[in-house]
Amino acid sequence: MLTTNKTSHYDTNAAATSTAAYISLKTVYFVLSLIVLFTITTIGLAAAALAVGIKNMSKINDLGPSSISSSTTVATSVASTVATSLQNSITAEQMLGHLAQLQRIADSSGGTRAIGTAGFNLTLNYITDYLSQFSNLEVKQEFFNVSTWRLLRVPVFLSYINGVEVNYTWGPAQDFYHMTYSRPADFSTPVRLTIIPRLGCDDSDWSAALPYAAAGSIALVIRGECTFVEKVNLAAKYNAAGILIYNDGTAPDRFTPVIATAGPNATFPALGLSYQLGTILVQAAQNTSTNASVRITIVAQYVPNTVVGNICAHTVTGDATQTIVIGSHSDSVPEGPGINDNGSGSAANLVLAANLARLLQTSTYPVYPYRVKFCWWGAEEVGLLGSAYHADVAKSSTVLGERIEAVRLERQNYLVNLNYDMLGSPNYIFGIYDGTTANRNTTPANAIPGSIRLSELYRDWFINQSLPWTYTEFSGRSDYGPFLAAGVVASGLFSGGDDTKTKEERDYYDRLLGQGQGGIASAIHDPCYHQTCDSMANINPFAYEKMVKAAAYVLEYLGRLPDLKTWLYPAPQIKELEKALPNKLLQKYDSVAEFYKGTNF
Ligand SMILES: *C1O[C@H](CO)[C@@H](O)[C@H](O)[C@H]1NC(C)=O
Ligand SMILES: *[C@@H]1O[C@H](CO)[C@@H](O)[C@H](O)[C@H]1NC(C)=O
Ligand SMILES: *[C@@H]1O[C@H](CO)[C@@H](O)[C@H](O)[C@H]1NC(C)=O
Ligand SMILES: *[C@@H]1O[C@H](CO)[C@@H](O)[C@H](O)[C@H]1NC(C)=O
Ligand SMILES: *[C@@H]1O[C@H](CO)[C@@H](O)[C@H](O)[C@H]1NC(C)=O
Ligand SMILES: *[C@@H]1O[C@H](CO)[C@@H](O)[C@H](O)[C@H]1NC(C)=O
Ligand SMILES: *[C@@H]1O[C@H](CO)[C@@H](O)[C@H](O)[C@H]1NC(C)=O
Ligand SMILES: *[C@@H]1O[C@H](CO)[C@@H](O)[C@H](O)[C@H]1NC(C)=O
């Protein structure tokens, strides 16, 4: 998850608060070109054919108390609630058991589960093996290619002011840090610095660069107002030789280097600087007689075809042409193990999948008329590539049960996509995607009324449980985006990322949860967002369990509706919306662009 999902919380940068995190270079990947080669191998995985991973897994299992090593954990917890509900079958321990395994995988793989690393592959093996061993779901993997850059050495950054060379220190809490997607660089001679006035968010800023034109210069830009990617895109438009985005020192967590992504359009080196270094360079660059210039060396290897996998597992009962898709992402960012982001979503999805599969096999639990498909998307952290890939394939699929065809609803097989990203943030909110905020320029009218209904269904669950809840932006910046844009109703939950808990929010949560339980005002929801400390200790088990119970409630509710399609796609409301909206979408949804738009400022 790379997004600030709430409106007007664009001014935090959790990553910049990092103090500890040094990254093992062996494992630092940064992804650049996102041209995904749409060659695909879909492998149906019969449980019997799974000899490979099982061996590894039993090794993993021996390490901990996860439900996988003792199938009884799952079995008993489900068995005792057989006659009741999916919701009652959920316990935090089940999710935490899986998270412990994901944490071990990250620990054994250089601290990350990012795509292109062993940690990512082991994550996929773990999910596949677990489902094959402990559920009767039909498991399928699909593979696609993503191009990445792998950082091979610590980048070097030198300044020359009045002829004096200074060599700065790389690191998230040091002087500078490379931005994800930065291109390699090796400036043999220093390149002049220039200052982009104001915030570098408009053409007028870039055409007023001082003392030199942006073209051919290294541009110094302060963070703020617009996203990092927007600044980088303008730097590209004005032919800058590189970009340095520096922190603004406006809060205690805004002094360390900006840690950010440059987005896939960067064609030049892009670094985040500390407030102090930014200030020094701006001062020097203002005065042309200092002859301020810099040298940057970034050594990285282009890895053209990193194989990334999606996993989907579906129930063996239910109508395939009416499928409920439950998604979460399986990758982390390179900077950390990704336990809340999105280990928490991945583990929740595993528990939902295994528990539902068990319940559906018990005689007292009514079989849903619909197929349920649980998916773990790869490469979310580099632009929602896994889910976008799957949705694209579904749009041209001729396989019954795997089709997205929003225009002729009777041929639409994927009825709804429920997305679970971060669910256990320490300073959490009970966040529900607000269907009313779907982008009207990229979302077909028929997906909107159902998405609003789903928001209300989650909300009512929290209200009934006397729990607080918060609507969060439904921006298309997570894995549901490609489905929504294809006309599939979508919704989901989000416990908060790099945005800040307000005092009002804290007070409201305090009121409902008990004095002192409402979290910390003015602190971000997940202080370990995209960092090494996004580990097991970074999970709030109470919030996590409630979120997954809410997810279970909604799944069961939908599964038991007599006419899900009509509930999700109410014709009168869709007609009304169609009248109000232009009959053609004004904008094509672009998962990569949407994803990076969400990057904090
Ligand atoms: C968890 O899943 C969500 C939603 O798909 C995603 O945005 C997030 O980045 C994921 N986090 C990790 C660590 O995989
Ligand atoms: C990925 O790229 C490699 C090398 O070009 C190719 O051999 C392979 O078939 C591709 N795999 C997929 C799944 O597209
Ligand atoms: C991960 O798995 C893919 C697909 O099987 C393979 O091509 C790749 O080499 C593996 N990567 C690592 C780091 O193990
Ligand atoms: C700058 O420091 C780095 C890291 O200490 C070192 O590898 C590099 O050689 C230094 N470069 C110069 C020009 O001093
Ligand atoms: C500009 O830099 C030169 C050389 O360092 C210095 O002598 C001069 O005082 C500076 N001028 C201003 C206005 O700071
Ligand atoms: C300015 O700096 C560049 C690079 O360090 C150098 O080549 C050039 O001679 C310097 N010019 C002056 C006037 O100092
Ligand atoms: C909330 O409680 C009411 C009254 O018991 C019930 O009718 C409704 O279905 C419940 N809704 C949810 C979402 O739990
Ligand atoms: C990259 O540039 C293209 C062309 O200007 C633009 O359409 C696209 O949205 C940009 N991508 C991102 C991630 O900003």
XYZ file of C-alpha atoms and ligand atoms in Angstrom:
713
model
C 0.000 0.000 0.000
C 1.446 3.276 -0.977
C -1.385 5.593 -0.498
C -2.807 8.244 1.671
C -6.359 7.105 1.594
C -8.017 9.906 3.414
C -8.850 13.210 1.978
C -6.628 16.117 2.942
C -3.921 14.153 4.651
C -1.255 14.839 2.132
C 1.255 16.364 4.438
C 2.857 13.489 6.216
C 5.727 11.307 5.295
C 5.964 8.414 7.635
C 8.965 7.044 5.920
C 10.950 10.148 6.671
C 10.640 9.489 10.368
C 12.758 6.414 10.081
C 15.602 6.366 12.487
C 16.894 2.869 12.469
C 16.532 1.441 9.130
C 19.583 0.516 7.198
C 18.882 -1.743 4.383
C 20.953 -4.635 3.355
C 22.019 -3.647 -0.103
C 21.836 -7.149 -1.369
C 18.113 -6.898 -1.031
C 17.433 -3.411 -2.187
C 15.548 -3.496 -5.404
C 14.000 -0.624 -7.001
C 11.623 -0.998 -9.752
C 11.718 1.071 -12.797
C 10.141 0.301 -16.075
C 6.751 -1.147 -15.632
C 6.145 -2.528 -19.024
C 4.629 -5.804 -18.150
C 4.936 -8.460 -20.739
C 1.569 -10.009 -21.026
C 2.763 -13.455 -21.646
C 1.156 -15.653 -19.155
C 1.441 -19.042 -17.779
C -1.480 -20.212 -15.807
C -0.805 -23.278 -13.843
C -3.530 -25.165 -12.173
C -2.007 -26.560 -9.078
C -3.353 -29.861 -8.004
C -2.716 -30.438 -4.361
C -0.842 -33.574 -5.275
C 1.618 -31.729 -7.453
C 2.862 -29.681 -4.584
C 5.752 -31.702 -3.395
C 8.106 -28.779 -3.980
C 6.949 -26.212 -1.505
C 5.645 -28.553 1.117
C 9.162 -29.455 2.106
C 10.158 -25.835 2.593
C 6.984 -25.195 4.392
C 7.317 -27.913 6.908
C 10.637 -26.326 7.706
C 8.902 -22.996 8.172
C 6.191 -24.628 10.202
C 8.580 -26.080 12.656
C 9.603 -22.599 13.597
C 6.403 -21.437 15.078
C 2.974 -21.883 16.460
C 1.139 -21.034 13.306
C -2.077 -22.674 12.422
C -0.320 -24.330 9.556
C 1.832 -26.562 11.704
C -1.090 -27.615 13.794
C -4.066 -27.903 11.556
C -6.037 -28.248 14.754
C -5.847 -24.491 15.293
C -7.933 -23.963 12.217
C -9.935 -27.089 12.702
C -11.015 -26.477 16.278
C -11.713 -22.823 15.902
C -13.913 -23.538 12.936
C -15.462 -26.666 14.324
C -16.668 -24.982 17.475
C -18.539 -22.415 15.448
C -19.736 -24.586 12.657
C -23.362 -23.798 13.035
C -22.965 -20.075 13.510
C -21.040 -17.895 11.122
C -17.870 -17.135 9.272
C -17.494 -14.098 11.483
C -17.380 -16.203 14.634
C -14.750 -18.481 13.150
C -12.223 -15.630 12.975
C -9.644 -15.119 15.715
C -6.641 -12.828 15.793
C -4.440 -15.839 16.606
C -5.147 -17.369 13.211
C -3.985 -14.245 11.381
C -1.047 -13.690 13.691
C 0.094 -17.266 13.048
C 0.322 -16.527 9.334
C 1.964 -13.185 9.962
C 4.613 -14.891 12.063
C 5.382 -17.066 9.057
C 5.539 -14.046 6.750
C 7.839 -12.349 9.237
C 10.093 -15.427 9.244
C 10.113 -15.453 5.472
C 11.169 -11.799 5.436
C 13.812 -12.434 8.114
C 15.260 -15.282 6.098
C 15.263 -13.191 2.915
C 17.135 -10.045 3.828
C 14.217 -8.371 5.579
C 11.852 -7.981 2.642
C 9.126 -9.709 0.642
C 9.313 -7.360 -2.340
C 8.904 -8.731 -5.848
C 12.091 -10.147 -7.335
C 13.328 -11.359 -3.957
C 13.339 -14.813 -2.454
C 10.992 -13.424 0.213
C 8.314 -12.798 -2.391
C 8.629 -16.287 -3.862
C 8.522 -17.871 -0.424
C 5.380 -15.870 0.345
C 3.685 -17.284 -2.742
C 4.815 -20.800 -1.854
C 3.525 -20.376 1.652
C 0.062 -19.252 0.514
C -0.184 -21.940 -2.155
C 0.993 -24.743 0.087
C -1.202 -23.719 2.975
C -4.336 -23.601 0.843
C -3.530 -26.858 -0.865
C -2.932 -28.633 2.421
C -5.660 -27.123 4.522
C -8.504 -26.311 2.182
C -10.327 -27.864 -0.726
C -10.122 -24.646 -2.701
C -8.906 -24.860 -6.266
C -5.614 -22.987 -6.376
C -4.243 -21.339 -9.510
C -1.109 -19.326 -10.036
C -0.597 -16.958 -12.917
C 2.683 -15.302 -13.820
C 3.607 -12.104 -15.540
C 6.843 -10.166 -16.071
C 7.848 -6.884 -14.521
C 11.042 -4.982 -15.224
C 13.041 -3.779 -12.261
C 16.280 -2.089 -11.311
C 18.414 -3.597 -8.617
C 20.633 -1.241 -6.645
C 24.097 -2.758 -6.506
C 26.024 -0.276 -4.382
C 25.404 2.495 -1.916
C 24.784 5.633 -4.002
C 27.343 8.445 -3.732
C 26.398 12.115 -3.597
C 29.037 14.876 -3.605
C 28.670 18.640 -3.654
C 31.120 21.280 -4.873
C 30.656 24.703 -3.363
C 33.404 27.266 -3.833
C 35.467 24.378 -5.141
C 35.161 22.415 -1.885
C 34.073 18.799 -2.234
C 31.760 17.301 0.412
C 30.849 13.612 0.417
C 27.400 12.983 1.969
C 26.068 9.918 3.724
C 23.361 7.721 2.221
C 20.642 6.338 4.507
C 17.033 6.905 5.526
C 18.111 8.907 8.581
C 21.292 10.420 7.076
C 21.840 13.095 4.429
C 20.209 11.625 1.359
C 18.332 8.577 0.071
C 17.621 7.347 -3.434
C 14.044 7.617 -4.648
C 12.413 4.437 -5.883
C 12.645 4.387 -9.697
C 15.648 6.680 -9.735
C 17.697 5.922 -12.821
C 21.358 5.012 -12.457
C 23.816 7.887 -12.809
C 27.526 8.389 -13.034
C 28.370 12.049 -13.459
C 32.050 12.179 -14.251
C 32.039 15.985 -13.895
C 29.883 18.007 -11.511
C 26.542 19.260 -12.810
C 25.244 22.707 -11.842
C 22.433 23.112 -9.359
C 19.392 25.239 -9.934
C 16.482 26.125 -7.664
C 12.852 25.570 -8.581
C 10.926 28.410 -6.921
C 7.827 27.824 -4.790
C 6.852 24.147 -4.636
C 7.695 22.968 -8.130
C 4.116 21.916 -8.821
C 3.400 24.167 -11.817
C 4.928 24.898 -15.177
C 5.405 28.481 -14.047
C 7.704 27.262 -11.253
C 9.819 25.198 -13.594
C 10.118 27.872 -16.249
C 11.283 30.306 -13.555
C 14.178 28.130 -12.311
C 17.056 30.194 -10.881
C 19.873 30.853 -11.410
C 19.872 28.477 -14.397
C 17.239 26.929 -16.628
C 16.069 23.523 -15.443
C 17.265 21.936 -18.683
C 20.623 20.306 -18.107
C 20.651 21.268 -14.402
C 20.065 19.303 -11.238
C 16.814 20.728 -9.862
C 16.428 21.441 -6.142
C 12.767 21.233 -5.132
C 11.166 21.403 -1.722
C 8.474 18.886 -0.863
C 4.871 20.003 -0.579
C 1.516 20.616 -2.204
C 1.751 18.183 -5.117
C 3.068 14.621 -5.147
C 6.686 13.639 -5.614
C 5.738 11.977 -8.882
C 4.189 15.203 -10.178
C 7.429 17.045 -9.424
C 9.436 14.339 -11.171
C 7.135 14.430 -14.193
C 7.666 18.205 -14.462
C 11.430 17.738 -14.118
C 11.238 15.312 -17.038
C 9.161 17.765 -19.064
C 11.745 20.520 -18.465
C 14.660 18.205 -19.287
C 16.342 18.413 -15.903
C 19.485 16.299 -15.533
C 18.298 15.148 -12.125
C 16.034 16.044 -9.229
C 16.729 16.546 -5.527
C 13.609 16.780 -3.380
C 14.400 18.046 0.091
C 12.485 17.942 3.342
C 10.899 21.132 4.673
C 11.679 21.014 8.397
C 8.095 21.957 9.310
C 7.652 19.122 11.831
C 9.913 16.884 13.892
C 9.514 14.095 11.336
C 10.401 16.357 8.426
C 14.146 16.696 8.818
C 15.462 13.334 7.598
C 15.742 12.663 3.840
C 12.532 12.534 1.885
C 11.860 8.874 1.173
C 9.707 8.647 -1.871
C 9.116 7.163 -5.221
C 9.876 8.988 -8.433
C 7.374 6.943 -10.421
C 8.136 5.180 -13.656
C 8.608 8.359 -15.728
C 11.948 9.334 -14.157
C 14.668 9.216 -16.786
C 17.325 10.705 -14.510
C 18.681 10.296 -10.986
C 16.239 11.267 -8.250
C 17.278 11.677 -4.619
C 15.505 12.705 -1.430
C 17.538 15.059 0.777
C 17.401 15.958 4.438
C 16.143 19.404 5.371
C 19.628 20.407 6.439
C 21.326 19.330 3.220
C 18.572 20.881 1.126
C 19.013 24.192 2.917
C 22.792 24.179 2.452
C 22.492 23.478 -1.248
C 19.760 26.055 -1.828
C 21.812 28.723 -0.079
C 24.873 27.893 -2.147
C 22.963 27.669 -5.423
C 21.376 31.096 -4.895
C 24.795 32.684 -5.165
C 26.260 31.972 -8.598
C 29.750 32.875 -7.491
C 29.877 29.740 -5.322
C 29.603 27.698 -8.534
C 27.432 25.133 -6.727
C 27.334 21.748 -8.434
C 26.937 18.091 -7.542
C 28.015 14.633 -8.625
C 25.777 11.599 -8.276
C 26.755 7.963 -8.695
C 24.012 5.347 -8.609
C 24.987 1.864 -9.708
C 22.034 -0.329 -10.505
C 21.374 -3.305 -12.663
C 18.420 -3.487 -14.978
C 16.548 -6.722 -14.420
C 14.292 -6.917 -17.444
C 11.985 -9.776 -16.589
C 11.258 -10.321 -12.958
C 8.667 -13.043 -12.826
C 5.808 -12.095 -10.537
C 2.929 -14.323 -9.572
C -0.700 -13.876 -8.606
C -2.454 -16.629 -6.698
C -6.194 -17.168 -6.808
C -8.089 -19.925 -5.030
C -11.790 -20.483 -5.505
C -14.497 -22.474 -3.821
C -15.513 -25.687 -5.511
C -19.165 -24.834 -4.944
C -21.200 -21.928 -6.260
C -21.980 -20.479 -9.655
C -18.755 -19.551 -11.452
C -20.576 -16.973 -13.538
C -21.400 -15.139 -10.321
C -18.091 -14.837 -8.552
C -17.169 -12.807 -5.463
C -13.471 -11.856 -5.602
C -11.631 -11.132 -2.349
C -8.216 -9.571 -2.910
C -5.136 -8.594 -0.984
C -1.577 -8.057 -2.086
C 1.255 -10.421 -1.460
C 4.310 -8.219 -1.960
C 5.949 -5.765 0.403
C 8.083 -2.745 -0.427
C 11.864 -3.350 -0.536
C 12.341 -1.321 2.632
C 10.753 -3.783 5.002
C 9.026 -7.043 5.752
C 5.573 -5.572 5.073
C 3.724 -7.166 7.936
C 0.926 -4.654 8.323
C 1.292 -3.532 4.702
C 0.062 -6.044 3.407
C 0.991 -9.040 5.264
C -2.077 -8.164 7.317
C -4.317 -8.245 4.268
C -2.679 -11.410 2.936
C -3.042 -13.243 6.250
C -6.637 -12.097 6.649
C -7.413 -13.407 3.202
C -5.825 -16.761 4.072
C -7.921 -17.074 7.206
C -11.112 -16.088 5.389
C -10.340 -18.588 2.645
C -9.493 -21.520 4.890
C -12.335 -20.899 7.322
C -14.934 -20.479 4.607
C -13.717 -23.616 2.847
C -14.118 -25.530 6.121
C -17.551 -24.149 6.825
C -18.773 -24.918 3.327
C -17.835 -28.542 3.876
C -19.914 -28.860 7.025
C -23.475 -30.009 6.606
C -24.974 -27.326 8.833
C -23.487 -24.394 6.941
C -25.534 -23.423 3.899
C -23.591 -23.463 0.648
C -23.444 -20.075 -1.085
C -25.036 -19.981 -4.528
C -21.968 -18.009 -5.668
C -18.349 -18.900 -6.262
C -15.898 -17.118 -3.968
C -12.412 -16.501 -5.277
C -9.605 -15.387 -2.967
C -6.655 -13.700 -4.668
C -3.200 -12.556 -3.621
C -1.920 -9.982 -6.080
C 1.773 -9.541 -6.784
C 3.522 -6.246 -7.535
C 0.953 -4.017 -5.844
C 3.750 -1.886 -4.431
C 4.937 -0.895 -7.890
C 1.642 0.165 -9.408
C -1.081 -2.425 -8.784
C 0.393 -4.561 -11.524
C -0.879 -7.942 -10.374
C -4.511 -6.938 -10.053
C -4.353 -4.835 -13.221
C -2.934 -7.814 -15.062
C -5.663 -10.112 -13.795
C -8.426 -7.632 -14.638
C -7.007 -7.159 -18.144
C -6.918 -10.881 -18.763
C -10.476 -11.189 -17.441
C -11.665 -8.466 -19.809
C -10.612 -10.497 -22.829
C -11.199 -13.924 -21.338
C -13.476 -16.372 -23.077
C -13.393 -18.768 -20.119
C -16.763 -18.983 -18.446
C -16.405 -17.831 -14.866
C -13.375 -15.633 -15.508
C -14.942 -12.816 -17.480
C -15.346 -9.171 -16.737
C -17.865 -7.683 -19.091
C -19.452 -4.678 -17.543
C -21.349 -3.464 -20.579
C -23.466 -6.570 -20.878
C -24.076 -7.329 -17.240
C -25.569 -10.702 -17.982
C -22.119 -11.787 -19.125
C -20.300 -10.294 -16.143
C -18.780 -13.134 -14.085
C -16.899 -11.124 -11.492
C -19.689 -9.489 -9.544
C -17.714 -7.781 -6.802
C -14.156 -7.196 -5.600
C -13.518 -6.750 -1.888
C -10.017 -5.506 -1.094
C -8.102 -5.920 2.146
C -4.852 -4.048 2.272
C -3.630 -2.830 5.640
C -5.864 -4.053 8.427
C -3.806 -3.926 11.621
C -2.263 -0.458 11.843
C -1.048 0.326 15.372
C -2.707 3.759 15.559
C -5.594 2.391 13.544
C -8.876 3.619 12.216
C -11.725 1.302 11.264
C -11.577 2.621 7.737
C -14.180 1.743 5.107
C -13.792 2.732 1.458
C -16.415 5.392 0.825
C -18.227 4.322 -2.332
C -19.571 7.825 -2.874
C -16.035 9.083 -3.563
C -15.424 6.799 -6.558
C -13.823 8.819 -9.333
C -16.706 9.701 -11.666
C -14.327 10.193 -14.577
C -12.933 6.670 -14.497
C -15.702 4.607 -12.875
C -18.584 3.243 -14.960
C -21.975 4.182 -13.516
C -23.028 0.586 -12.946
C -20.259 0.009 -10.402
C -21.158 2.958 -8.173
C -24.506 2.169 -6.466
C -23.314 -1.290 -5.396
C -20.058 0.115 -4.056
C -22.029 2.610 -1.968
C -24.258 -0.179 -0.658
C -21.197 -2.126 0.403
C -19.754 0.865 2.284
C -23.029 1.051 4.185
C -23.005 -2.668 4.898
C -19.569 -2.492 6.513
C -20.548 0.693 8.335
C -23.652 -0.930 9.798
C -21.577 -3.794 11.109
C -19.301 -1.405 12.999
C -22.322 0.530 14.286
C -23.977 -2.685 15.506
C -20.780 -3.680 17.288
C -20.685 -0.232 18.961
C -17.370 0.399 17.254
C -16.240 3.645 15.654
C -15.722 3.761 11.903
C -14.263 6.171 9.362
C -14.971 6.509 5.689
C -11.765 6.627 3.646
C -11.189 7.751 0.127
C -12.148 5.314 -2.615
C -9.542 6.625 -4.963
C -8.664 3.636 -7.120
C -5.206 3.591 -5.597
C -5.235 0.043 -4.392
C -5.832 -3.327 -5.978
C -9.582 -2.869 -6.358
C -8.918 0.016 -8.774
C -8.552 -2.037 -11.968
C -11.776 -3.942 -11.164
C -13.762 -0.837 -10.342
C -12.597 0.855 -13.534
C -13.729 -2.231 -15.448
C -17.215 -1.805 -14.008
C -17.002 -4.319 -11.154
C -18.546 -3.191 -7.861
C -15.819 -2.883 -5.215
C -15.241 -2.057 -1.592
C -12.980 -2.920 1.319
C -11.351 -1.914 4.554
C -8.217 0.036 5.440
C -6.778 0.653 8.907
C -4.743 3.713 7.963
C -1.295 4.252 6.460
C 0.873 7.309 6.355
C -1.835 9.777 7.266
C -2.341 11.330 10.667
C -4.977 10.619 13.276
C -6.679 13.895 14.043
C -7.719 14.979 17.508
C -11.404 14.732 16.555
C -10.812 11.234 15.309
C -9.005 10.259 18.508
C -11.778 11.723 20.667
C -14.438 9.903 18.677
C -12.571 6.592 18.969
C -12.012 7.248 22.687
C -15.728 7.798 23.186
C -16.671 4.462 21.667
C -13.728 2.318 22.703
C -13.130 3.720 26.157
C -10.999 6.552 27.425
C -7.393 6.093 26.330
C -8.242 3.459 23.722
C -8.692 5.886 20.878
C -5.071 6.009 19.846
C -2.697 8.933 19.544
C -3.779 12.234 18.048
C -1.386 13.942 15.612
C 0.497 10.683 15.114
C 0.336 8.721 11.910
C -1.821 5.628 11.731
C 1.091 3.375 10.863
C 4.366 4.899 12.061
C 6.254 1.994 10.447
C 4.622 2.510 7.067
C 6.958 1.057 4.411
C 9.852 0.598 6.820
C 11.901 -2.115 8.440
C 9.890 -1.766 11.622
C 6.711 -2.888 9.821
C 7.080 -6.129 11.709
C 4.962 -8.259 14.022
C 5.207 -5.643 16.738
C 3.551 -3.225 14.344
C 0.169 -4.941 14.481
C -2.756 -4.035 16.689
C -4.423 -7.436 17.240
C -7.675 -5.957 18.571
C -8.260 -3.774 15.556
C -7.017 -6.450 13.226
C -9.487 -9.040 14.512
C -12.418 -6.623 14.275
C -11.527 -5.719 10.716
C -11.358 -9.343 9.616
C -14.641 -10.108 11.381
C -16.227 -7.231 9.485
C -14.801 -8.696 6.275
C -16.204 -12.114 7.191
C -19.614 -10.638 7.957
C -19.816 -8.898 4.602
C -18.675 -11.960 2.686
C -21.252 -14.152 4.392
C -23.982 -11.549 3.935
C -23.310 -11.375 0.203
C -22.910 -15.135 -0.051
C -26.383 -15.660 1.392
C -28.260 -13.080 -0.651
C -30.790 -14.739 -2.904
C -30.004 -12.389 -5.785
C -26.551 -10.924 -5.402
C -26.397 -9.465 -8.886
C -29.498 -7.367 -8.415
C -28.345 -6.258 -4.970
C -24.996 -5.133 -6.365
C -26.306 -3.688 -9.621
C -29.691 -2.106 -8.860
C -31.033 -1.093 -12.264
C -33.047 2.001 -11.254
C -30.132 3.599 -9.425
C -27.729 2.793 -12.232
C -30.117 4.335 -14.769
C -30.403 7.463 -12.725
C -26.645 7.786 -12.437
C -26.190 7.164 -16.125
C -28.458 10.106 -16.819
C -26.398 12.337 -14.555
C -23.006 11.184 -15.831
C -21.624 11.621 -19.336
C -22.227 8.449 -21.323
C -18.548 7.982 -21.972
C -15.887 7.855 -19.297
C -13.871 11.039 -19.425
C -10.613 9.393 -18.546
C -8.984 6.016 -18.935
C -8.018 4.463 -15.632
C -4.242 3.942 -15.409
C -3.311 1.830 -12.407
C 0.315 2.933 -12.395
C -0.510 6.620 -12.579
C -3.288 6.290 -9.970
C -1.028 4.402 -7.643
C 1.734 6.978 -7.730
C -0.702 9.847 -7.439
C -1.441 8.473 -4.020
C 2.145 8.859 -2.939
C 2.392 11.378 -0.173
C 3.643 14.895 -0.752
C -1.311 -5.260 1.437
O -2.411 -5.217 0.534
C -2.833 -3.943 0.134
C -4.049 -4.052 -0.738
O -3.896 -4.902 -1.783
C -1.686 -3.240 -0.499
O -2.025 -1.951 -0.841
C -0.490 -3.238 0.429
O 0.587 -2.621 -0.171
C -0.124 -4.612 0.806
N 1.043 -4.638 1.710
C 2.035 -5.537 1.646
C 3.129 -5.446 2.635
O 2.084 -6.416 0.842
C 9.300 -13.443 -18.979
O 10.383 -13.042 -19.771
C 11.226 -14.116 -20.176
C 12.434 -13.558 -20.877
O 12.041 -12.673 -21.887
C 10.438 -15.074 -21.045
O 11.278 -16.161 -21.421
C 9.278 -15.598 -20.244
O 8.481 -16.401 -21.064
C 8.445 -14.459 -19.706
N 7.499 -15.023 -18.793
C 6.264 -14.598 -18.691
C 5.424 -15.283 -17.703
O 5.857 -13.685 -19.371
C 11.151 -16.546 -8.051
O 10.359 -17.402 -8.831
C 10.412 -17.129 -10.216
C 9.362 -17.948 -10.910
O 9.464 -19.280 -10.585
C 11.837 -17.401 -10.700
O 11.936 -17.128 -12.070
C 12.772 -16.489 -9.925
O 14.106 -16.768 -10.287
C 12.611 -16.647 -8.434
N 13.369 -15.591 -7.782
C 14.088 -15.776 -6.679
C 14.843 -14.618 -6.177
O 14.132 -16.851 -6.117
C 32.361 9.125 -0.808
O 32.014 8.243 0.243
C 31.695 6.929 -0.193
C 31.194 6.165 0.983
O 31.968 6.383 2.089
C 32.930 6.302 -0.830
O 32.635 5.006 -1.269
C 33.349 7.155 -2.004
O 34.532 6.675 -2.572
C 33.558 8.607 -1.573
N 33.785 9.376 -2.774
C 34.680 10.340 -2.849
C 34.859 10.999 -4.180
O 35.320 10.663 -1.876
C 28.490 34.685 -2.781
O 29.553 33.737 -2.644
C 30.830 34.305 -2.594
C 31.842 33.185 -2.617
O 31.572 32.269 -1.580
C 30.920 35.167 -1.356
O 32.186 35.804 -1.319
C 29.828 36.225 -1.379
O 29.831 36.937 -0.187
C 28.489 35.586 -1.571
N 27.479 36.607 -1.758
C 26.358 36.621 -1.058
C 25.388 37.720 -1.396
O 26.125 35.805 -0.174
C 32.627 25.614 -11.569
O 32.603 24.235 -11.231
C 32.863 23.362 -12.311
C 32.713 22.009 -11.801
O 33.250 21.850 -10.536
C 34.271 23.646 -12.824
O 34.500 22.805 -13.915
C 34.392 25.099 -13.218
O 35.721 25.375 -13.572
C 34.008 26.002 -12.074
N 33.969 27.354 -12.521
C 34.399 28.326 -11.751
C 34.264 29.682 -12.346
O 34.861 28.132 -10.645
C -27.512 -4.624 12.887
O -28.496 -4.962 13.834
C -29.804 -4.957 13.296
C -30.751 -5.185 14.434
O -30.380 -6.325 15.154
C -29.927 -6.015 12.231
O -31.215 -6.009 11.669
C -28.916 -5.721 11.152
O -28.929 -6.758 10.199
C -27.544 -5.609 11.737
N -26.659 -5.163 10.681
C -25.399 -5.508 10.647
C -24.619 -4.962 9.530
O -24.872 -6.215 11.488
C 4.070 9.274 -17.193
O 3.957 10.190 -18.255
C 2.815 9.989 -19.073
C 2.919 10.962 -20.228
O 3.108 12.249 -19.754
C 1.557 10.188 -18.246
O 0.421 9.961 -19.017
C 1.587 9.204 -17.100
O 0.465 9.431 -16.264
C 2.849 9.362 -16.295
N 2.932 8.338 -15.300
C 2.903 8.609 -13.997
C 3.022 7.448 -13.094
O 2.811 9.732 -13.541
